[in-house]
CSV table of C-alpha atoms in Angstrom, one decimal:
chain,number,residue,atom,x,y,z
A,1,MET,CA,-20.9,-36.3,16.4
A,2,LYS,CA,-22.2,-32.9,17.3
A,3,ILE,CA,-23.2,-30.7,14.3
A,4,LEU,CA,-23.7,-26.9,14.7
A,5,TYR,CA,-25.2,-24.4,12.3
A,6,PHE,CA,-24.8,-20.7,12.2
A,7,ALA,CA,-26.3,-17.7,10.4
A,8,TRP,CA,-28.6,-18.6,7.4
A,9,LEU,CA,-27.9,-22.3,7.7
A,10,ARG,CA,-29.3,-22.3,11.3
A,11,GLU,CA,-32.4,-20.4,10.1
A,12,LYS,CA,-32.9,-22.5,7.0
A,13,LEU,CA,-32.6,-25.8,8.9
A,14,GLY,CA,-34.6,-24.4,11.9
A,15,VAL,CA,-32.1,-26.0,14.3
A,16,ALA,CA,-28.8,-24.7,15.8
A,17,GLU,CA,-27.4,-28.2,16.7
A,18,GLU,CA,-27.9,-31.8,15.8
A,19,GLU,CA,-26.4,-35.0,17.3
A,20,ILE,CA,-25.7,-37.5,14.5
A,21,THR,CA,-23.9,-40.8,14.0
A,22,PRO,CA,-22.6,-40.9,10.5
A,23,PRO,CA,-21.9,-44.3,8.8
A,24,ALA,CA,-18.3,-45.7,9.0
A,25,GLY,CA,-17.5,-44.5,5.5
A,26,VAL,CA,-17.7,-40.9,6.5
A,27,VAL,CA,-14.1,-40.0,7.2
A,28,THR,CA,-13.6,-36.5,5.7
A,29,VAL,CA,-15.5,-33.2,5.7
A,30,ARG,CA,-16.4,-33.9,2.1
A,31,ASP,CA,-18.0,-37.3,3.1
A,32,LEU,CA,-19.8,-35.6,5.9
A,33,ILE,CA,-21.3,-32.9,3.7
A,34,ALA,CA,-22.6,-35.6,1.3
A,35,HIS,CA,-24.1,-37.4,4.3
A,36,MET,CA,-25.7,-34.3,5.7
A,37,ALA,CA,-27.2,-33.3,2.3
A,38,ALA,CA,-29.1,-36.6,2.3
A,39,ARG,CA,-30.9,-35.9,5.6
A,40,SER,CA,-33.8,-33.8,4.3
A,41,PRO,CA,-34.8,-31.6,1.4
A,42,ALA,CA,-33.8,-28.6,3.5
A,43,HIS,CA,-30.4,-30.1,4.2
A,44,ALA,CA,-30.0,-30.9,0.5
A,45,GLU,CA,-30.7,-27.3,-0.3
A,46,ALA,CA,-28.4,-25.8,2.4
A,47,PHE,CA,-25.5,-28.1,1.4
A,48,ALA,CA,-25.9,-27.7,-2.3
A,49,ALA,CA,-22.5,-26.9,-4.0
A,50,GLY,CA,-23.3,-23.3,-5.0
A,51,LYS,CA,-24.1,-22.3,-1.4
A,52,GLY,CA,-20.5,-21.9,-0.3
A,53,VAL,CA,-21.0,-23.6,3.0
A,54,ARG,CA,-17.8,-23.5,5.2
A,55,CYS,CA,-16.8,-25.9,8.0
A,56,ALA,CA,-15.0,-26.0,11.3
A,57,VAL,CA,-13.9,-29.2,13.0
A,58,ASN,CA,-13.2,-29.0,16.7
A,59,LEU,CA,-13.1,-25.2,16.5
A,60,ASP,CA,-10.6,-24.9,13.6
A,61,PHE,CA,-11.6,-24.0,10.1
A,62,ALA,CA,-11.5,-27.2,7.9
A,63,THR,CA,-11.3,-28.0,4.2
A,64,PRO,CA,-13.2,-30.8,2.4
A,65,ASP,CA,-10.2,-33.1,2.8
A,66,ASP,CA,-9.8,-32.7,6.5
A,67,PRO,CA,-10.7,-35.8,8.6
A,68,VAL,CA,-13.8,-36.1,10.8
A,69,LYS,CA,-14.4,-38.8,13.4
A,70,PRO,CA,-17.0,-39.8,16.0
A,71,GLY,CA,-17.0,-37.3,19.0
A,72,ASP,CA,-15.9,-34.3,16.8
A,73,GLU,CA,-17.7,-31.0,17.0
A,74,VAL,CA,-18.4,-30.0,13.4
A,75,ALA,CA,-19.8,-26.6,12.5
A,76,PHE,CA,-21.3,-25.5,9.2
A,77,PHE,CA,-21.8,-21.8,8.3
A,78,PRO,CA,-21.7,-19.3,5.4
A,79,PRO,CA,-18.4,-17.4,4.7
A,80,VAL,CA,-17.7,-15.2,7.7
A,81,THR,CA,-18.7,-11.5,7.6
A,82,GLY,CA,-17.3,-10.0,10.8
A,83,GLY,CA,-15.0,-7.0,11.3
B,1,MET,CA,0.3,-12.2,25.0
B,2,PRO,CA,-2.2,-10.5,22.7
B,3,ARG,CA,-5.3,-9.2,24.3
B,4,VAL,CA,-8.5,-10.6,22.7
B,5,LEU,CA,-12.0,-9.9,23.8
B,6,VAL,CA,-15.5,-10.7,22.5
B,7,GLN,CA,-18.2,-8.7,24.2
B,8,GLU,CA,-21.6,-7.1,23.8
B,9,ALA,CA,-20.4,-3.9,25.6
B,10,PRO,CA,-18.7,-1.0,23.9
B,11,PHE,CA,-15.0,-0.7,24.3
B,12,ASP,CA,-12.8,2.2,25.6
B,13,VAL,CA,-10.2,3.0,23.0
B,14,ALA,CA,-8.2,5.3,25.2
B,15,ALA,CA,-8.0,2.7,28.0
B,16,GLU,CA,-7.0,0.0,25.6
B,17,MET,CA,-4.3,2.2,24.1
B,18,ALA,CA,-3.0,3.0,27.6
B,19,ARG,CA,-2.9,-0.7,28.5
B,20,LEU,CA,-0.5,-1.3,25.6
B,21,THR,CA,1.8,1.7,26.2
B,22,GLU,CA,1.8,2.7,29.8
B,23,SER,CA,5.0,2.5,31.7
B,24,ARG,CA,6.9,1.4,28.6
B,25,HIS,CA,9.6,3.4,26.8
B,26,ASP,CA,10.3,1.1,23.9
B,27,ILE,CA,7.2,1.9,21.9
B,28,GLY,CA,7.5,4.4,19.1
B,29,ALA,CA,4.3,3.6,17.2
B,30,LEU,CA,0.7,2.7,18.1
B,31,ALA,CA,-1.7,2.1,15.3
B,32,SER,CA,-5.4,1.5,15.7
B,33,PHE,CA,-8.4,0.6,13.6
B,34,THR,CA,-12.0,1.0,14.7
B,35,GLY,CA,-14.8,-0.5,12.6
B,36,LEU,CA,-18.2,1.2,12.9
B,37,CYS,CA,-21.7,0.4,11.9
B,38,ARG,CA,-22.8,2.5,8.9
B,39,ALA,CA,-26.4,3.4,8.2
B,40,ASP,CA,-26.2,2.2,4.5
B,41,ASP,CA,-29.4,1.7,2.6
B,42,GLY,CA,-31.8,2.4,5.4
B,43,LEU,CA,-30.1,0.1,8.0
B,44,ALA,CA,-31.8,0.2,11.4
B,45,ALA,CA,-29.5,-2.2,13.2
B,46,MET,CA,-27.0,-4.9,12.7
B,47,VAL,CA,-27.0,-8.2,14.6
B,48,LEU,CA,-23.6,-9.9,15.0
B,49,GLU,CA,-23.8,-13.6,15.6
B,50,HIS,CA,-20.7,-15.7,16.4
B,51,TYR,CA,-19.5,-19.2,17.3
B,52,PRO,CA,-18.8,-18.6,20.9
B,53,ALA,CA,-16.6,-21.6,21.6
B,54,MET,CA,-14.4,-20.8,18.6
B,55,THR,CA,-14.3,-17.0,18.4
B,56,GLU,CA,-11.6,-16.1,20.9
B,57,ARG,CA,-9.5,-19.0,19.7
B,58,ALA,CA,-9.7,-17.8,16.1
B,59,LEU,CA,-9.0,-14.2,17.1
B,60,THR,CA,-6.0,-15.2,19.3
B,61,ARG,CA,-4.5,-17.1,16.4
B,62,ILE,CA,-4.9,-14.1,14.1
B,63,ALA,CA,-3.2,-11.9,16.8
B,64,GLU,CA,-0.4,-14.4,17.3
B,65,GLN,CA,0.2,-14.4,13.5
B,66,ALA,CA,0.6,-10.7,13.6
B,67,MET,CA,3.0,-10.9,16.4
B,68,GLU,CA,5.1,-13.5,14.6
B,69,ARG,CA,5.1,-11.5,11.3
B,70,TRP,CA,5.9,-8.1,12.8
B,71,PRO,CA,8.1,-7.0,15.8
B,72,LEU,CA,5.1,-5.9,17.9
B,73,THR,CA,5.3,-5.0,21.6
B,74,GLY,CA,1.6,-5.8,21.9
B,75,CYS,CA,-1.6,-6.2,20.1
B,76,THR,CA,-5.3,-6.1,20.9
B,77,ILE,CA,-8.5,-7.3,19.2
B,78,ILE,CA,-11.9,-6.5,20.6
B,79,HIS,CA,-15.0,-7.6,18.7
B,80,ARG,CA,-18.5,-6.8,19.7
B,81,VAL,CA,-21.5,-9.2,19.2
B,82,GLY,CA,-25.2,-8.7,19.5
B,83,ARG,CA,-27.3,-5.9,18.3
B,84,LEU,CA,-25.6,-2.7,17.1
B,85,THR,CA,-27.1,0.5,15.7
B,86,PRO,CA,-25.5,2.9,13.1
B,87,GLY,CA,-22.7,4.9,14.5
B,88,GLU,CA,-21.7,2.3,17.1
B,89,PRO,CA,-18.2,0.8,17.1
B,90,ILE,CA,-18.1,-2.9,16.1
B,91,VAL,CA,-14.4,-3.8,16.3
B,92,LEU,CA,-11.1,-2.4,17.6
B,93,VAL,CA,-7.6,-3.6,16.7
B,94,LEU,CA,-4.4,-2.1,18.1
B,95,ALA,CA,-0.8,-2.8,17.2
B,96,ALA,CA,2.2,-1.3,19.0
B,97,SER,CA,5.8,-1.5,17.9
B,98,ALA,CA,9.1,0.4,18.0
B,99,HIS,CA,8.5,1.6,14.4
B,100,ARG,CA,5.5,2.8,12.5
B,101,ALA,CA,5.6,0.5,9.4
B,102,ALA,CA,5.2,-2.6,11.7
B,103,ALA,CA,2.4,-1.1,13.7
B,104,LEU,CA,0.5,0.2,10.6
B,105,GLU,CA,0.9,-3.0,8.5
B,106,ALA,CA,0.0,-5.3,11.5
B,107,CYS,CA,-3.2,-3.2,12.0
B,108,ALA,CA,-4.2,-3.7,8.3
B,109,PHE,CA,-3.3,-7.4,8.5
B,110,LEU,CA,-5.3,-7.9,11.6
B,111,MET,CA,-8.4,-6.4,10.0
B,112,ASP,CA,-8.0,-8.3,6.7
B,113,TRP,CA,-7.6,-11.6,8.5
B,114,LEU,CA,-10.3,-10.9,11.0
B,115,LYS,CA,-12.7,-10.2,8.1
B,116,THR,CA,-12.1,-13.6,6.5
B,117,ARG,CA,-10.9,-15.9,9.4
B,118,ALA,CA,-13.0,-15.1,12.5
B,119,PRO,CA,-16.4,-16.8,12.9
B,120,PHE,CA,-18.8,-13.8,12.9
B,121,TRP,CA,-21.8,-13.3,10.8
B,122,LYS,CA,-23.7,-10.0,10.3
B,123,ARG,CA,-27.5,-9.8,9.9
B,124,GLU,CA,-28.8,-6.4,8.7
B,125,GLU,CA,-32.2,-5.2,9.9
B,126,PRO,CA,-33.5,-2.6,7.5
B,127,ARG,CA,-35.9,0.1,8.7
B,128,GLU,CA,-38.4,-1.5,6.3
B,129,GLY,CA,-38.6,-5.1,5.1
B,130,ALA,CA,-37.0,-8.4,6.2
B,131,PRO,CA,-33.6,-8.9,7.8
B,132,ARG,CA,-30.9,-10.1,5.5
B,133,TRP,CA,-27.6,-11.8,6.1
B,134,VAL,CA,-24.6,-9.9,4.9
B,135,GLU,CA,-22.7,-11.7,2.1
B,136,ALA,CA,-19.0,-12.1,2.1
B,137,ARG,CA,-17.1,-9.8,-0.3
B,138,ALA,CA,-14.6,-11.0,-2.8
B,139,GLU,CA,-12.5,-7.9,-2.1
B,140,ASP,CA,-12.1,-9.0,1.5
B,141,ASP,CA,-10.7,-12.3,0.3
B,142,ALA,CA,-8.3,-10.5,-2.0
B,143,ALA,CA,-7.2,-8.2,0.9
B,144,ALA,CA,-6.6,-11.2,3.1
B,145,ALA,CA,-4.7,-13.0,0.4
B,146,ARG,CA,-2.0,-10.3,0.1
B,147,TRP,CA,-0.4,-11.2,3.4
C,1,MET,CA,-11.8,20.7,6.5
C,2,PRO,CA,-9.0,18.7,8.0
C,3,ARG,CA,-8.1,19.5,11.6
C,4,VAL,CA,-4.5,20.5,12.1
C,5,LEU,CA,-2.9,21.4,15.4
C,6,VAL,CA,0.6,22.2,16.5
C,7,GLN,CA,0.9,22.4,20.3
C,8,GLU,CA,3.1,21.8,23.3
C,9,ALA,CA,0.3,20.1,25.3
C,10,PRO,CA,-0.6,16.4,25.1
C,11,PHE,CA,-3.6,15.4,23.0
C,12,ASP,CA,-6.7,13.5,23.9
C,13,VAL,CA,-7.0,10.6,21.3
C,14,ALA,CA,-10.5,9.6,22.4
C,15,ALA,CA,-11.8,13.2,22.2
C,16,GLU,CA,-10.2,13.6,18.7
C,17,MET,CA,-11.7,10.3,17.5
C,18,ALA,CA,-15.1,11.5,18.8
C,19,ARG,CA,-14.8,14.8,16.9
C,20,LEU,CA,-14.5,12.9,13.7
C,21,THR,CA,-17.2,10.3,14.2
C,22,GLU,CA,-19.9,11.7,16.5
C,23,SER,CA,-23.4,12.1,15.2
C,24,ARG,CA,-22.4,10.6,11.9
C,25,HIS,CA,-23.6,7.4,10.5
C,26,ASP,CA,-21.6,7.2,7.2
C,27,ILE,CA,-18.3,6.3,8.8
C,28,GLY,CA,-17.3,2.6,8.7
C,29,ALA,CA,-13.6,3.0,9.4
C,30,LEU,CA,-11.5,5.1,11.7
C,31,ALA,CA,-7.7,4.6,11.6
C,32,SER,CA,-5.2,6.2,14.0
C,33,PHE,CA,-1.5,6.5,14.4
C,34,THR,CA,0.2,7.7,17.5
C,35,GLY,CA,4.0,8.3,17.4
C,36,LEU,CA,5.7,8.1,20.8
C,37,CYS,CA,9.1,9.1,22.2
C,38,ARG,CA,11.2,6.0,22.7
C,39,ALA,CA,14.1,5.8,25.2
C,40,ASP,CA,16.6,4.5,22.7
C,41,ASP,CA,20.3,4.7,23.6
C,42,GLY,CA,19.9,6.4,26.9
C,43,LEU,CA,17.7,9.2,25.7
C,44,ALA,CA,16.6,11.5,28.5
C,45,ALA,CA,14.4,13.9,26.4
C,46,MET,CA,13.7,15.0,22.9
C,47,VAL,CA,13.2,18.6,21.9
C,48,LEU,CA,11.1,19.3,18.8
C,49,GLU,CA,11.8,22.5,17.0
C,50,HIS,CA,9.6,23.8,14.2
C,51,TYR,CA,9.1,26.7,11.8
C,52,PRO,CA,6.0,28.2,13.3
C,53,ALA,CA,4.9,30.3,10.4
C,54,MET,CA,5.1,27.3,8.0
C,55,THR,CA,4.1,24.3,10.1
C,56,GLU,CA,0.4,24.4,10.1
C,57,ARG,CA,0.4,25.4,6.4
C,58,ALA,CA,2.5,22.3,5.6
C,59,LEU,CA,0.4,20.0,7.7
C,60,THR,CA,-2.8,21.3,6.2
C,61,ARG,CA,-1.4,20.6,2.7
C,62,ILE,CA,-0.5,17.1,3.6
C,63,ALA,CA,-4.0,16.5,5.1
C,64,GLU,CA,-5.6,18.0,2.0
C,65,GLN,CA,-3.6,15.7,-0.2
C,66,ALA,CA,-4.9,12.7,1.8
C,67,MET,CA,-8.4,14.0,1.4
C,68,GLU,CA,-8.0,14.3,-2.3
C,69,ARG,CA,-6.4,10.9,-2.7
C,70,TRP,CA,-8.9,8.9,-0.5
C,71,PRO,CA,-12.6,9.3,0.1
C,72,LEU,CA,-12.2,10.4,3.7
C,73,THR,CA,-15.0,11.9,5.8
C,74,GLY,CA,-12.4,13.6,7.9
C,75,CYS,CA,-8.8,13.7,8.9
C,76,THR,CA,-6.8,15.1,11.8
C,77,ILE,CA,-3.1,15.8,12.4
C,78,ILE,CA,-1.8,17.0,15.8
C,79,HIS,CA,1.9,17.4,16.3
C,80,ARG,CA,3.6,18.4,19.5
C,81,VAL,CA,6.6,20.7,19.8
C,82,GLY,CA,8.9,21.5,22.7
C,83,ARG,CA,10.5,19.1,25.2
C,84,LEU,CA,9.2,15.5,25.3
C,85,THR,CA,10.3,12.7,27.5
C,86,PRO,CA,10.3,8.9,26.7
C,87,GLY,CA,6.8,7.4,26.7
C,88,GLU,CA,5.2,10.7,25.7
C,89,PRO,CA,3.1,10.9,22.6
C,90,ILE,CA,4.6,13.2,19.8
C,91,VAL,CA,2.2,13.0,17.0
C,92,LEU,CA,-1.4,11.8,16.2
C,93,VAL,CA,-3.0,11.3,12.8
C,94,LEU,CA,-6.5,10.1,12.3
C,95,ALA,CA,-8.3,9.2,9.1
C,96,ALA,CA,-12.0,8.3,8.8
C,97,SER,CA,-13.8,6.8,5.8
C,98,ALA,CA,-16.7,4.6,4.8
C,99,HIS,CA,-14.2,1.8,4.2
C,100,ARG,CA,-11.2,0.4,5.9
C,101,ALA,CA,-8.6,0.4,3.1
C,102,ALA,CA,-9.0,4.2,2.6
C,103,ALA,CA,-8.7,5.0,6.3
C,104,LEU,CA,-5.7,2.7,6.8
C,105,GLU,CA,-3.8,3.8,3.7
C,106,ALA,CA,-4.5,7.5,4.3
C,107,CYS,CA,-3.1,7.1,7.9
C,108,ALA,CA,0.1,5.5,6.5
C,109,PHE,CA,0.3,8.2,3.8
C,110,LEU,CA,-0.2,11.0,6.4
C,111,MET,CA,2.7,9.7,8.5
C,112,ASP,CA,5.0,9.1,5.6
C,113,TRP,CA,4.5,12.6,4.2
C,114,LEU,CA,4.6,14.2,7.6
C,115,LYS,CA,8.0,12.6,8.2
C,116,THR,CA,9.4,14.1,5.1
C,117,ARG,CA,7.4,17.3,4.3
C,118,ALA,CA,6.6,19.0,7.6
C,119,PRO,CA,9.2,21.5,9.1
C,120,PHE,CA,10.0,19.8,12.4
C,121,TRP,CA,13.5,18.9,13.7
C,122,LYS,CA,14.3,16.7,16.6
C,123,ARG,CA,17.2,17.2,19.0
C,124,GLU,CA,17.9,14.3,21.3
C,125,GLU,CA,19.2,15.0,24.8
C,126,PRO,CA,21.0,11.9,26.1
C,127,ARG,CA,21.3,11.1,29.8
C,128,GLU,CA,25.0,11.6,29.4
C,129,GLY,CA,26.9,13.7,26.8
C,130,ALA,CA,25.9,16.5,24.4
C,131,PRO,CA,22.6,16.9,22.6
C,132,ARG,CA,22.5,15.8,19.0
C,133,TRP,CA,20.2,16.6,16.1
C,134,VAL,CA,18.4,13.5,14.7
C,135,GLU,CA,19.4,12.8,11.1
C,136,ALA,CA,16.8,12.2,8.4
C,137,ARG,CA,16.5,8.6,7.4
C,138,ALA,CA,16.7,7.3,3.8
C,139,GLU,CA,13.9,4.8,4.6
C,140,ASP,CA,11.6,7.7,5.4
C,141,ASP,CA,12.2,9.2,2.0
C,142,ALA,CA,11.6,5.8,0.4
C,143,ALA,CA,8.3,5.4,2.4
C,144,ALA,CA,7.2,8.8,1.3
C,145,ALA,CA,8.1,8.1,-2.3
C,146,ARG,CA,5.7,5.2,-2.6
C,147,TRP,CA,2.6,7.4,-2.6
D,1,MET,CA,15.2,39.5,2.1
D,2,LYS,CA,14.6,37.8,5.4
D,3,ILE,CA,16.7,34.7,6.0
D,4,LEU,CA,15.8,32.1,8.7
D,5,TYR,CA,17.8,29.2,10.0
D,6,PHE,CA,16.6,26.2,11.9
D,7,ALA,CA,18.1,23.2,13.8
D,8,TRP,CA,21.9,22.8,13.4
D,9,LEU,CA,22.1,25.6,10.9
D,10,ARG,CA,20.8,28.1,13.5
D,11,GLU,CA,23.2,26.7,16.1
D,12,LYS,CA,26.2,26.6,13.8
D,13,LEU,CA,25.7,30.2,12.5
D,14,GLY,CA,24.7,31.4,16.0
D,15,VAL,CA,21.8,33.3,14.6
D,16,ALA,CA,18.1,32.5,13.9
D,17,GLU,CA,17.5,35.2,11.4
D,18,GLU,CA,19.4,37.6,9.1
D,19,GLU,CA,18.2,40.5,6.9
D,20,ILE,CA,20.2,40.6,3.7
D,21,THR,CA,20.1,42.4,0.4
D,22,PRO,CA,21.5,40.1,-2.2
D,23,PRO,CA,23.0,41.5,-5.5
D,24,ALA,CA,20.7,41.7,-8.5
D,25,GLY,CA,22.1,38.5,-10.0
D,26,VAL,CA,20.6,36.4,-7.3
D,27,VAL,CA,17.4,35.2,-8.8
D,28,THR,CA,17.1,31.5,-7.8
D,29,VAL,CA,17.6,29.5,-4.6
D,30,ARG,CA,20.8,28.1,-6.1
D,31,ASP,CA,22.1,31.7,-6.6
D,32,LEU,CA,21.1,32.6,-3.1
D,33,ILE,CA,22.9,29.6,-1.6
D,34,ALA,CA,26.1,30.6,-3.4
D,35,HIS,CA,25.7,34.1,-2.1
D,36,MET,CA,25.1,33.0,1.5
D,37,ALA,CA,28.1,30.6,1.5
D,38,ALA,CA,30.4,33.6,0.8
D,39,ARG,CA,29.2,35.6,3.8
D,40,SER,CA,31.6,33.9,6.4
D,41,PRO,CA,33.6,30.8,6.9
D,42,ALA,CA,30.8,29.4,9.1
D,43,HIS,CA,28.3,30.1,6.3
D,44,ALA,CA,30.6,28.4,3.8
D,45,GLU,CA,30.7,25.3,6.0
D,46,ALA,CA,27.0,25.3,6.7
D,47,PHE,CA,26.1,25.7,3.0
D,48,ALA,CA,28.7,23.2,1.7
D,49,ALA,CA,27.3,20.8,-0.9
D,50,GLY,CA,27.5,17.7,1.3
D,51,LYS,CA,25.5,19.2,4.2
D,52,GLY,CA,22.1,18.6,2.5
D,53,VAL,CA,20.7,22.0,3.4
D,54,ARG,CA,17.0,22.4,2.4
D,55,CYS,CA,15.1,25.6,1.7
D,56,ALA,CA,11.7,27.1,1.9
D,57,VAL,CA,10.6,30.3,0.1
D,58,ASN,CA,7.7,32.2,1.6
D,59,LEU,CA,6.6,29.1,3.6
D,60,ASP,CA,6.8,26.6,0.8
D,61,PHE,CA,9.5,24.0,0.3
D,62,ALA,CA,11.7,25.2,-2.6
D,63,THR,CA,14.2,23.5,-5.0
D,64,PRO,CA,17.5,25.1,-6.2
D,65,ASP,CA,15.7,26.2,-9.4
D,66,ASP,CA,12.9,28.1,-7.7
D,67,PRO,CA,13.0,31.9,-7.9
D,68,VAL,CA,13.8,34.3,-5.0
D,69,LYS,CA,13.2,38.0,-5.0
D,70,PRO,CA,13.5,41.0,-2.6
D,71,GLY,CA,11.0,40.8,0.2
D,72,ASP,CA,10.9,37.0,0.3
D,73,GLU,CA,11.2,35.1,3.5
D,74,VAL,CA,13.7,32.3,2.8
D,75,ALA,CA,14.4,29.6,5.4
D,76,PHE,CA,17.4,27.2,5.4
D,77,PHE,CA,17.4,24.0,7.4
D,78,PRO,CA,18.5,20.4,7.5
D,79,PRO,CA,16.2,17.6,6.2
D,80,VAL,CA,13.1,17.4,8.4
D,81,THR,CA,12.8,14.8,11.2
D,82,GLY,CA,9.4,15.2,12.7
D,83,GLY,CA,6.6,12.6,13.1
């Protein structure tokens, strides 16, 4: 599974992209966030509940209940601020 | 059908307007919105980051939504990325229709949704001090929720 | 302070936009509306009559109202008169502000009030048959009454 | 008092402008309209109640209750259709 980071998440984690293989129990975005938060203290901080991290799965915005599966491209980022 | 562009270069508003209207006689209304970089609080520049693989897809969906909701003859979204300085245009949306209410409302809708549903992030570079990421505004969420 | 023009000649939207924004760094939003002549029902041309002594005064008041109601950095109204053919622009309004809601709402307001409070009358010349005066529409009154 | 006509009023009356001296009792737009309607059958038809004629006095839109006085420029016209 390919994980992308944007904006302050990318800066905080010091990496724009990670390739991960989550355990079989990770089937939703919510599961994946819990899994990601356990990777390092920096991840734990970035994915803490109050940070408001948003997600896209395969180029569509996703909610915590949306499914994820091996091979997906999953992006994490702050609320968007374009326009 | 909608025209969607993500680019570093400036855009030509007159040329984009002409693309939507030229050689047509069924358009009574053309609304536009241009967003520009302000020099608030000693801003030196703004850097617009985006999610390249996703951006055009997200903008196209927003434009398609506008075309489903209003009887538009055409619509255009151009969003710049990269480093922009105060006074520079950031984003252009255009909506053309037979009637003015459709064009004006679609233009407002496009901007409200673009602000909340397109993967762009702004980093401000002040003239003094460290760069800071712009935070999303609750009023943008409220504006987007009215549609 | 607002720019108001009544003229037979076409207008240059890009030049008018530049007039409002150039060398300023406090403008975040520029909204425009262009009204064009449609070829409805076999229309060959439209002739716009006005009340010359009154027109600029009426348009200036409408523009001043917009500037009182919204925090605009500038606003422009250009209305053409005389004979116009399908596809030609009739009217341009521009509103510039720090923020987008003010610019977009002012633009809609300017058009709604212009439609009901500026002394212009349209006569349509069909490709066949006699010219006819356009009748005022109740929905324009309703749109103007919302402000 | 200078009277101006626009759009179909001008066409129907066959004149763009008239100079009139209304009697002393004409002090409002409403009075003036009644006076104008009595000038000719064409005037009567143009100023009939259902025609929706509008008025401006000295370059400002006026209502039936607004005052008129000698020397004013008064324009009559259909509801506006610009924009």
